[in-house]
GROMACS .gro file of C-alpha atoms in nm:
model
   83
    1MET     CA    1  -3.868   2.351   0.496
    2ALA     CA    2  -3.697   2.320   0.197
    3GLN     CA    3  -3.338   2.364   0.188
    4LEU     CA    4  -3.111   2.452  -0.091
    5TRP     CA    5  -2.885   2.134  -0.009
    6GLY     CA    6  -3.179   1.887   0.032
    7GLY     CA    7  -3.227   1.802  -0.343
    8ARG     CA    8  -3.134   1.473  -0.320
    9PHE     CA    9  -3.331   1.376  -0.026
   10THR     CA   10  -3.707   1.237  -0.088
   11LYS     CA   11  -3.849   1.369   0.254
   12GLU     CA   12  -3.887   1.705   0.449
   13THR     CA   13  -3.580   1.773   0.713
   14ASP     CA   14  -3.690   1.714   1.047
   15LYS     CA   15  -3.721   2.041   1.238
   16LEU     CA   16  -3.438   1.930   1.515
   17VAL     CA   17  -3.223   1.867   1.245
   18TYR     CA   18  -3.249   2.212   1.093
   19ASN     CA   19  -3.206   2.364   1.434
   20PHE     CA   20  -2.922   2.226   1.494
   21ASN     CA   21  -2.718   2.291   1.170
   22ALA     CA   22  -2.894   2.635   1.128
   23SER     CA   23  -2.615   2.905   1.152
   24LEU     CA   24  -2.799   3.185   1.027
   25SER     CA   25  -2.837   3.369   1.359
   26PHE     CA   26  -2.422   3.367   1.381
   27ASP     CA   27  -2.368   3.417   1.002
   28SER     CA   28  -2.575   3.749   1.055
   29LYS     CA   29  -2.350   3.878   1.308
   30LEU     CA   30  -2.036   3.754   1.184
   31TYR     CA   31  -2.073   3.878   0.798
   32ARG     CA   32  -1.802   4.127   0.804
   33GLN     CA   33  -1.522   3.878   0.957
   34ASP     CA   34  -1.635   3.618   0.715
   35ILE     CA   35  -1.592   3.848   0.425
   36THR     CA   36  -1.290   4.005   0.549
   37GLY     CA   37  -1.156   3.688   0.630
   38SER     CA   38  -1.220   3.556   0.260
   39MET     CA   39  -1.050   3.848   0.140
   40ALA     CA   40  -0.761   3.780   0.324
   41HIS     CA   41  -0.770   3.431   0.146
   42ALA     CA   42  -0.800   3.552  -0.191
   43ARG     CA   43  -0.496   3.774  -0.125
   44MET     CA   44  -0.309   3.494  -0.043
   45LEU     CA   45  -0.400   3.272  -0.285
   46ALA     CA   46  -0.277   3.552  -0.564
   47LYS     CA   47   0.055   3.626  -0.349
   48GLN     CA   48   0.120   3.265  -0.356
   49GLY     CA   49   0.045   3.221  -0.719
   50ILE     CA   50  -0.258   2.989  -0.713
   51ILE     CA   51  -0.481   3.225  -0.873
   52SER     CA   52  -0.431   3.521  -1.105
   53GLU     CA   53  -0.410   3.858  -1.039
   54GLN     CA   54  -0.744   3.903  -1.235
   55ASP     CA   55  -0.918   3.653  -1.034
   56LYS     CA   56  -0.839   3.762  -0.699
   57ASN     CA   57  -0.950   4.166  -0.822
   58ASP     CA   58  -1.281   3.959  -0.918
   59ILE     CA   59  -1.336   3.757  -0.637
   60LEU     CA   60  -1.272   4.110  -0.403
   61ASP     CA   61  -1.505   4.296  -0.619
   62GLY     CA   62  -1.770   4.056  -0.541
   63LEU     CA   63  -1.687   4.058  -0.205
   64LYS     CA   64  -1.712   4.378  -0.120
   65GLY     CA   65  -2.039   4.402  -0.351
   66ILE     CA   66  -2.204   4.136  -0.106
   67LEU     CA   67  -2.050   4.364   0.224
   68GLU     CA   68  -2.220   4.653   0.077
   69ASP     CA   69  -2.555   4.465  -0.015
   70ILE     CA   70  -2.567   4.351   0.361
   71GLU     CA   71  -2.514   4.692   0.487
   72ASN     CA   72  -2.741   4.883   0.272
   73GLY     CA   73  -3.032   4.647   0.334
   74THR     CA   74  -3.048   4.486  -0.032
   75LEU     CA   75  -2.939   4.159   0.097
   76VAL     CA   76  -3.084   4.049   0.386
   77PHE     CA   77  -3.058   3.694   0.557
   78ASP     CA   78  -3.340   3.514   0.513
   79PRO     CA   79  -3.392   3.160   0.663
   80ALA     CA   80  -3.511   3.005   0.335
   81TYR     CA   81  -3.177   3.032   0.242
   82GLU     CA   82  -2.987   2.852   0.545
   83ASP     CA   83  -2.706   2.670   0.402
   0.00000   0.00000   0.00000
């Protein structure tokens, strides 16, 4: 199975390596916590002046959109895109 990160490799990744590194089963259960944590991080970065308020709002809008897409079934967890 070709991976998004596999472009620099010439041989197919061994199935054992793929299984060891696979996190999709966890990602699909913890997506809400992951997205919520990322939202909090964006708010902190803006509060500290590391990113602008506009960047914070853009990030939050994007994360909210991803959350909605997961919850309404538009975005599905596909093993072909395992990172």
